Amino acid sequence: MPTMLTDVFRGHPIHLPHSHQPDFTSLRELPDSYTWTPKDDLLFAAAPSPRATGENIPLIDLNNPDAASQIGHACRTWGAFQIANHGVPLELLEGIEFLTGSLFRLPVQRKLKAARSETGVSGYGVARIASFFNKQMWSEGFTISGSPLNDFRKLWPKLHLNYCDIVEEYEEHMQKLASKLMWLALNSLGVSEEDIKWARLNSDYNWAQAALQLNHYPVCPQPDRAMGLAAHTDSSLLTILYQNNTAGLQLFRDDIGWVTVPPVPGSLVVNVGDLFHILSNGLFKSVLHRARVNQTRSRLSVAFLWGPQSDTKISPVPKLVSPFESPLYRSVTWTEYLRTKATHFNKALSMIRNHREE
Ligand SMILES: C=C1C[C@]23C[C@H]1CC[C@H]2[C@@]12CCC[C@@](C)(C(=O)O1)[C@H]2[C@@H]3C(=O)O
Ligand SMILES: O=C(O)CCC(=O)C(=O)O
Ligand SMILES: [Fe+2]
């Protein structure tokens, strides 16, 4: 039996120093445990270089006949892009934003009824990567993997079914969109379904699964010294992110520094995850990103982390590997990779890299 995503951390419990969230709204000053310095995160203060002015991730219109090559280019240079005309109904984006807002507005005691367990994936809590940092992040999250029914029943004893419907419909749209984007990006490299064994063998999407991460960044008294979500790459193939109209997401480019992704109403942000970097034999960049917070506006985001089914082995597409060199990475399943990441965090990619002989 392949392990399902919901069981992936069974052997990797996290013990966080503070098991529940503070009441963010009552704080006038940032407590020391929430105050970040470059010691807590090497790139915390990496100032944008003057060249950063005007540099922005591309906004790609999916109706444009040139979309595939634009997506391919964005995956190679930024590891991210925004999309317009993606076909996801606006009401559904509004629906998921409404759900996310209602969830985080619930009293803390109610949210804690659906707290994520130490070994679980789903539920309310701080981001899993919190265990790798000494300081706390100015955010709260809720992860959905598999059916949210049990958790939602605890949160909303009466309305849970309506909320489950929204999640289901949202995930269906995201799933189709993610698959479409992956093939557009791969097509731009001359790779088609014929070239990938698991895609050839499995019709439709039954090789795929996903997690939905809802994030809330409350208003913060001293945003310059706080961190909403610390710098990380996603472990997914692709992540599709919806952000409300408050800026906060930043991407890191070695040559530029941190670049803020401006919210464009109705559009979605797409990130290349570590598995897509592996699949593309390193051609596509899995983008380092983080979320900053705001002094006057709270921020919501919804990340759809899309990846392969637990027993699907991901390895560099043979077509993208030179006949004279070995593939850049060994093959891994999503489960194996998430477990490596749970212990080694940002060293996970280098741990599965094939080291070439000099
Ligand atoms: C399927 C996944 C992917 C996870 C772990 C698990 C469920 C939640 C995802 C996130 C969401 C928030 C950032 C991240 C870094 C985190 O802390 O939890 C992600 C992580 C990953 O992409 O590695
Ligand atoms: O809130 C954001 O913009 C980023 C969220 C994110 O990176 C994640 O959930 O993985
Ligand atoms: Fe992320």
Coordinates of C-alpha atoms and ligand atoms in Angstrom, one line a residue:
M1 CA 0.0 0.0 0.0
P2 CA 1.5 3.3 -1.0
T3 CA 1.5 5.9 1.8
M4 CA -1.0 8.6 1.4
L5 CA 0.0 12.3 1.8
T6 CA -2.1 12.3 5.1
D7 CA 0.3 9.7 6.6
V8 CA 3.6 11.2 5.3
F9 CA 4.7 12.6 8.7
R10 CA 3.7 9.7 10.9
G11 CA 7.4 9.0 11.7
H12 CA 8.4 12.7 11.7
P13 CA 6.5 14.4 14.6
I14 CA 7.3 18.1 15.1
H15 CA 7.5 19.5 18.6
L16 CA 7.1 23.2 18.6
P17 CA 7.9 25.3 21.6
H18 CA 4.5 27.0 21.6
S19 CA 1.7 24.7 20.9
H20 CA -0.9 27.4 20.4
Q21 CA -1.1 30.8 18.8
P22 CA -1.0 34.1 20.8
D23 CA -3.8 36.5 20.5
F24 CA -2.2 38.6 17.8
T25 CA -4.8 41.4 18.0
S26 CA -3.9 42.3 21.6
L27 CA -0.2 42.9 21.0
R28 CA 1.0 46.5 20.7
E29 CA 4.7 45.6 20.4
L30 CA 6.4 42.7 18.8
P31 CA 7.5 40.2 21.5
D32 CA 11.1 39.1 21.3
S33 CA 10.1 35.6 20.2
Y34 CA 8.7 37.2 17.0
T35 CA 11.5 39.6 16.3
W36 CA 13.7 38.4 13.4
T37 CA 17.3 39.5 12.7
P38 CA 19.7 38.3 10.0
K39 CA 20.9 35.7 12.5
D40 CA 17.6 34.0 12.4
D41 CA 17.4 33.8 8.6
L42 CA 20.5 34.5 6.6
L43 CA 18.6 36.2 3.8
F44 CA 16.3 38.2 6.1
A45 CA 17.6 41.6 5.2
A46 CA 19.0 40.8 1.7
A47 CA 18.3 44.3 0.3
P48 CA 17.0 44.5 -3.3
S49 CA 19.7 45.7 -5.6
P50 CA 19.2 48.9 -7.6
R51 CA 18.6 46.7 -10.6
A52 CA 15.5 45.3 -8.9
T53 CA 13.5 48.4 -9.9
G54 CA 11.1 47.5 -12.6
E55 CA 11.9 43.8 -12.4
N56 CA 8.7 41.8 -11.9
I57 CA 7.5 38.3 -12.4
P58 CA 5.7 38.0 -15.8
L59 CA 1.9 38.1 -16.0
I60 CA 0.9 35.6 -18.6
D61 CA -2.4 35.6 -20.4
L62 CA -3.4 31.9 -20.9
N63 CA -5.4 32.8 -24.0
N64 CA -2.2 34.1 -25.7
P65 CA -1.0 31.6 -28.4
D66 CA 2.5 32.2 -27.1
A67 CA 1.6 31.2 -23.5
A68 CA 3.6 27.9 -23.5
S69 CA 6.9 29.5 -24.4
Q70 CA 6.3 32.4 -22.0
I71 CA 5.6 29.9 -19.2
G72 CA 8.7 27.9 -20.1
H73 CA 10.8 31.1 -20.0
A74 CA 9.3 32.2 -16.7
C75 CA 10.0 28.7 -15.2
R76 CA 13.7 28.9 -16.2
T77 CA 14.3 32.5 -15.1
W78 CA 12.0 33.1 -12.1
G79 CA 10.6 29.8 -11.2
A80 CA 7.3 31.7 -10.9
F81 CA 4.7 33.7 -12.9
Q82 CA 1.2 35.1 -12.6
I83 CA -1.6 34.0 -14.9
A84 CA -4.7 35.8 -16.2
N85 CA -7.6 34.2 -18.1
H86 CA -7.0 30.9 -16.2
G87 CA -10.6 29.9 -16.4
V88 CA -11.2 29.5 -12.7
P89 CA -14.5 31.3 -12.0
L90 CA -14.1 34.6 -10.0
E91 CA -17.0 33.5 -7.7
L92 CA -14.9 30.4 -6.7
L93 CA -11.9 32.6 -5.9
E94 CA -14.2 34.8 -3.8
G95 CA -15.7 31.7 -2.2
I96 CA -12.3 30.3 -1.1
E97 CA -11.3 33.7 0.2
F98 CA -14.5 34.0 2.1
L99 CA -14.0 30.5 3.6
T100 CA -10.4 31.3 4.6
G101 CA -11.5 34.6 6.2
S102 CA -14.3 32.9 8.2
L103 CA -12.0 30.2 9.3
F104 CA -9.4 32.4 10.8
R105 CA -12.0 34.8 12.3
L106 CA -13.3 31.9 14.5
P107 CA -12.4 32.2 18.2
V108 CA -9.0 30.6 19.0
Q109 CA -10.6 27.9 21.1
R110 CA -12.7 26.8 18.2
K111 CA -9.8 26.7 15.8
L112 CA -7.8 24.6 18.3
K113 CA -10.5 21.9 18.2
A114 CA -9.2 21.2 14.7
A115 CA -5.5 21.6 15.6
R116 CA -3.0 19.7 13.5
S117 CA -1.5 16.8 15.5
E118 CA 2.2 16.4 15.8
T119 CA 2.4 13.7 13.2
G120 CA -0.5 14.9 11.0
V121 CA -0.6 16.9 7.8
S122 CA -4.2 18.4 8.1
G123 CA -5.5 20.9 10.5
Y124 CA -4.9 24.3 12.2
G125 CA -1.4 25.4 13.3
V126 CA 1.8 27.0 12.4
A127 CA 3.6 26.1 9.2
R128 CA 5.6 22.8 9.4
I129 CA 8.9 24.6 8.6
A130 CA 8.5 26.6 11.9
S131 CA 10.6 23.9 13.6
F132 CA 13.7 24.9 11.7
F133 CA 13.7 28.5 13.0
N134 CA 14.4 30.0 16.5
K135 CA 11.8 32.8 16.0
Q136 CA 8.1 32.5 15.5
M137 CA 6.3 33.5 12.4
W138 CA 3.5 36.1 12.4
S139 CA 0.9 33.9 10.8
E140 CA -1.5 31.0 11.3
G141 CA -2.3 28.3 8.9
F142 CA -4.8 25.5 8.1
T143 CA -3.7 22.6 5.9
I144 CA -6.2 20.4 4.0
S145 CA -5.1 17.0 2.7
G146 CA -7.8 14.6 1.8
S147 CA -11.4 15.3 2.9
P148 CA -11.8 18.3 5.2
L149 CA -15.1 17.0 6.5
N150 CA -14.0 15.9 10.0
D151 CA -12.1 19.1 10.7
F152 CA -14.7 21.4 9.2
R153 CA -17.4 19.7 11.3
K154 CA -15.5 20.8 14.4
L155 CA -15.1 24.3 13.1
W156 CA -18.6 24.9 11.8
P157 CA -21.0 22.4 13.3
K158 CA -23.8 23.7 11.0
L159 CA -22.3 25.0 7.9
H160 CA -19.5 22.5 7.3
L161 CA -21.1 20.9 4.2
N162 CA -21.2 24.2 2.4
Y163 CA -17.6 24.8 3.1
C164 CA -16.6 21.3 2.0
D165 CA -18.3 21.9 -1.3
I166 CA -16.3 25.1 -1.9
V167 CA -13.0 23.2 -1.2
E168 CA -14.0 20.3 -3.5
E169 CA -14.8 22.6 -6.4
Y170 CA -11.7 24.7 -5.8
E171 CA -9.5 21.6 -5.8
E172 CA -11.1 20.3 -9.0
H173 CA -10.4 23.5 -10.8
M174 CA -6.8 23.8 -9.4
Q175 CA -6.0 20.2 -10.4
K176 CA -7.0 20.7 -14.0
L177 CA -5.2 24.0 -14.2
A178 CA -2.0 22.6 -12.6
S179 CA -1.9 19.8 -15.0
K180 CA -2.5 22.1 -18.0
L181 CA 0.4 24.4 -16.8
M182 CA 2.8 21.5 -16.3
W183 CA 2.2 20.3 -19.8
L184 CA 2.5 23.8 -21.3
A185 CA 5.9 24.2 -19.5
L186 CA 7.1 20.8 -20.5
N187 CA 6.0 21.2 -24.1
S188 CA 8.1 24.3 -24.3
L189 CA 11.1 22.0 -23.7
G190 CA 9.9 19.6 -26.3
V191 CA 8.7 17.1 -23.7
S192 CA 5.3 15.5 -24.1
E193 CA 3.3 12.8 -22.3
E194 CA 5.0 10.1 -24.4
D195 CA 8.3 11.0 -22.7
I196 CA 7.2 10.4 -19.1
K197 CA 6.4 6.9 -18.0
W198 CA 3.9 7.7 -15.3
A199 CA 2.1 10.1 -17.5
R200 CA 1.9 7.5 -20.3
L201 CA 0.7 4.7 -18.0
N202 CA -2.0 6.6 -16.1
S203 CA -4.8 8.2 -17.9
D204 CA -6.3 11.4 -16.5
Y205 CA -4.9 12.6 -13.2
N206 CA -4.8 9.5 -11.2
W207 CA -1.1 9.9 -10.6
A208 CA -1.7 13.2 -8.9
Q209 CA -2.6 14.4 -5.4
A210 CA -2.5 17.7 -3.5
A211 CA -2.6 19.7 -0.3
L212 CA -4.4 23.0 0.3
Q213 CA -2.7 25.4 2.6
L214 CA -4.7 28.4 3.9
N215 CA -2.6 31.2 5.4
H216 CA -3.6 34.2 7.5
Y217 CA -1.1 37.0 8.3
P218 CA -2.7 39.3 10.9
V219 CA -2.0 43.0 11.1
C220 CA 1.4 43.4 12.8
P221 CA 2.7 46.3 15.0
Q222 CA 6.3 46.1 13.6
P223 CA 6.2 44.5 10.2
D224 CA 9.8 45.3 9.4
R225 CA 11.1 43.1 12.2
A226 CA 8.5 40.3 11.8
M227 CA 8.3 37.4 9.3
G228 CA 5.0 36.0 8.0
L229 CA 6.3 32.8 6.5
A230 CA 10.0 32.2 6.4
A231 CA 11.9 31.7 3.2
H232 CA 11.3 28.2 1.7
T233 CA 10.8 26.4 -1.6
D234 CA 7.7 24.3 -2.0
S235 CA 8.1 20.5 -2.3
S236 CA 5.4 20.3 -4.9
L237 CA 5.6 19.9 -8.7
L238 CA 3.7 23.2 -9.0
T239 CA 2.0 25.4 -6.5
I240 CA -0.9 27.7 -7.5
L241 CA -1.4 30.6 -5.1
Y242 CA -4.3 32.9 -4.6
Q243 CA -3.6 36.0 -2.6
N244 CA -6.1 38.6 -1.5
N245 CA -5.5 42.2 -2.3
T246 CA -2.7 42.8 0.2
A247 CA 0.9 42.4 -1.0
G248 CA 3.3 40.2 1.0
L249 CA 4.6 37.4 -1.1
Q250 CA 8.3 37.9 -2.1
L251 CA 10.5 35.8 -4.4
F252 CA 14.2 35.6 -4.2
R253 CA 16.5 36.0 -7.2
D254 CA 20.2 35.5 -6.8
D255 CA 20.9 38.4 -9.1
I256 CA 18.3 40.8 -7.7
G257 CA 17.3 39.9 -4.1
W258 CA 13.8 39.9 -2.8
V259 CA 11.1 41.0 -5.3
T260 CA 7.5 41.6 -4.1
V261 CA 4.7 40.0 -6.2
P262 CA 2.0 42.6 -6.6
P263 CA -1.5 41.3 -6.2
V264 CA -3.4 41.5 -9.5
P265 CA -7.1 41.1 -9.0
G266 CA -8.4 37.8 -10.4
S267 CA -5.0 36.5 -11.3
L268 CA -3.1 33.5 -9.7
V269 CA 0.5 33.1 -8.8
V270 CA 2.3 29.9 -9.9
N271 CA 5.5 28.6 -8.3
V272 CA 7.8 25.9 -9.5
G273 CA 8.3 23.4 -6.7
D274 CA 11.3 21.1 -6.0
L275 CA 9.8 18.1 -7.8
F276 CA 9.4 20.1 -11.0
H277 CA 13.0 21.2 -10.7
I278 CA 14.0 17.5 -10.4
L279 CA 11.7 16.5 -13.3
S280 CA 13.2 19.2 -15.6
N281 CA 16.7 18.0 -14.7
G282 CA 17.3 21.4 -13.0
L283 CA 16.2 23.5 -16.0
F284 CA 13.2 24.9 -14.1
K285 CA 14.0 26.8 -10.8
S286 CA 12.1 26.0 -7.7
V287 CA 11.7 29.5 -6.4
L288 CA 12.7 30.6 -2.9
H289 CA 9.9 32.6 -1.5
R290 CA 8.5 34.1 1.8
A291 CA 5.6 36.2 3.1
R292 CA 6.0 39.5 4.8
V293 CA 3.4 41.2 6.9
N294 CA 1.6 44.5 7.1
Q295 CA 0.9 47.2 9.7
T296 CA -2.6 48.1 8.6
R297 CA -4.0 45.3 6.6
S298 CA -4.3 41.6 7.3
R299 CA -3.5 39.2 4.5
L300 CA -4.9 35.9 3.3
S301 CA -3.4 33.4 0.9
V302 CA -4.4 30.0 -0.4
A303 CA -1.7 27.7 -1.7
F304 CA -2.6 24.6 -3.8
L305 CA 0.4 22.3 -3.6
W306 CA 0.2 19.8 -6.4
G307 CA 2.3 16.7 -6.7
P308 CA 2.3 13.1 -7.8
Q309 CA 0.5 10.2 -6.1
S310 CA 2.6 8.6 -3.3
D311 CA 4.0 5.7 -5.3
T312 CA 4.9 7.7 -8.5
K313 CA 8.7 8.0 -8.9
I314 CA 9.9 11.4 -10.1
S315 CA 13.2 11.6 -11.9
P316 CA 14.7 13.8 -14.6
V317 CA 13.0 13.3 -18.0
P318 CA 15.6 11.3 -20.0
K319 CA 15.1 13.6 -23.0
L320 CA 16.5 16.5 -20.9
V321 CA 19.6 14.6 -19.8
S322 CA 22.7 14.8 -22.0
P323 CA 23.9 11.4 -23.2
F324 CA 27.3 12.2 -21.7
E325 CA 26.2 13.0 -18.2
S326 CA 24.2 11.4 -15.5
P327 CA 20.9 12.9 -14.5
L328 CA 21.2 15.7 -11.9
Y329 CA 19.0 14.0 -9.4
R330 CA 18.1 10.5 -8.2
S331 CA 14.5 9.4 -8.5
V332 CA 12.2 10.1 -5.5
T333 CA 8.5 9.8 -4.6
W334 CA 6.7 12.8 -3.1
T335 CA 6.5 11.0 0.2
E336 CA 10.2 10.2 0.3
Y337 CA 11.0 13.8 -0.6
L338 CA 8.7 15.3 2.0
R339 CA 10.3 13.1 4.7
T340 CA 13.8 14.2 3.6
K341 CA 12.6 17.8 3.8
A342 CA 11.0 17.2 7.2
T343 CA 14.5 16.3 8.5
H344 CA 16.8 18.4 6.3
F345 CA 14.7 21.3 5.2
N346 CA 16.5 23.4 2.6
K347 CA 19.3 20.8 2.2
A348 CA 16.8 18.2 0.9
L349 CA 17.5 18.9 -2.8
S350 CA 21.2 18.6 -2.5
M351 CA 20.7 15.3 -0.6
I352 CA 19.2 13.7 -3.6
R353 CA 21.5 15.2 -6.1
N354 CA 23.9 13.0 -8.1
H355 CA 27.4 14.2 -7.6
R356 CA 29.2 14.3 -10.9
E357 CA 32.7 13.0 -11.1
E358 CA 35.2 15.7 -11.9
Ligands
LIG1 C1 2.3 18.4 1.0 C2 3.0 19.2 1.8 C3 3.9 20.3 1.4 C4 4.1 21.1 2.7 C5 4.1 20.0 3.7 C6 2.9 19.2 3.3 C7 1.6 19.9 3.8 C8 1.8 21.4 3.9 C9 2.9 22.1 2.9 C10 3.5 23.4 3.4 C11 2.6 24.6 3.2 C12 3.4 25.9 3.7 C13 4.8 25.9 3.3 C14 5.5 24.5 3.6 C15 7.0 24.6 3.3 C16 5.1 24.0 4.9 O1 5.7 24.2 6.0 O2 3.9 23.3 4.8 C17 4.8 23.5 2.7 C18 5.3 22.0 2.7 C19 6.3 21.8 1.5 O3 6.1 22.3 0.4 O4 7.3 21.2 1.8
LIG2 O1 1.3 33.7 1.7 C1 2.0 33.6 0.7 O2 2.0 34.4 -0.2 C2 2.9 32.4 0.5 C3 2.4 31.1 1.0 C4 3.3 30.0 0.7 O3 4.4 30.1 0.3 C5 2.8 28.6 1.1 O4 1.8 28.4 1.6 O5 3.6 27.6 0.7
FE3 FE 5.3 28.3 -0.3

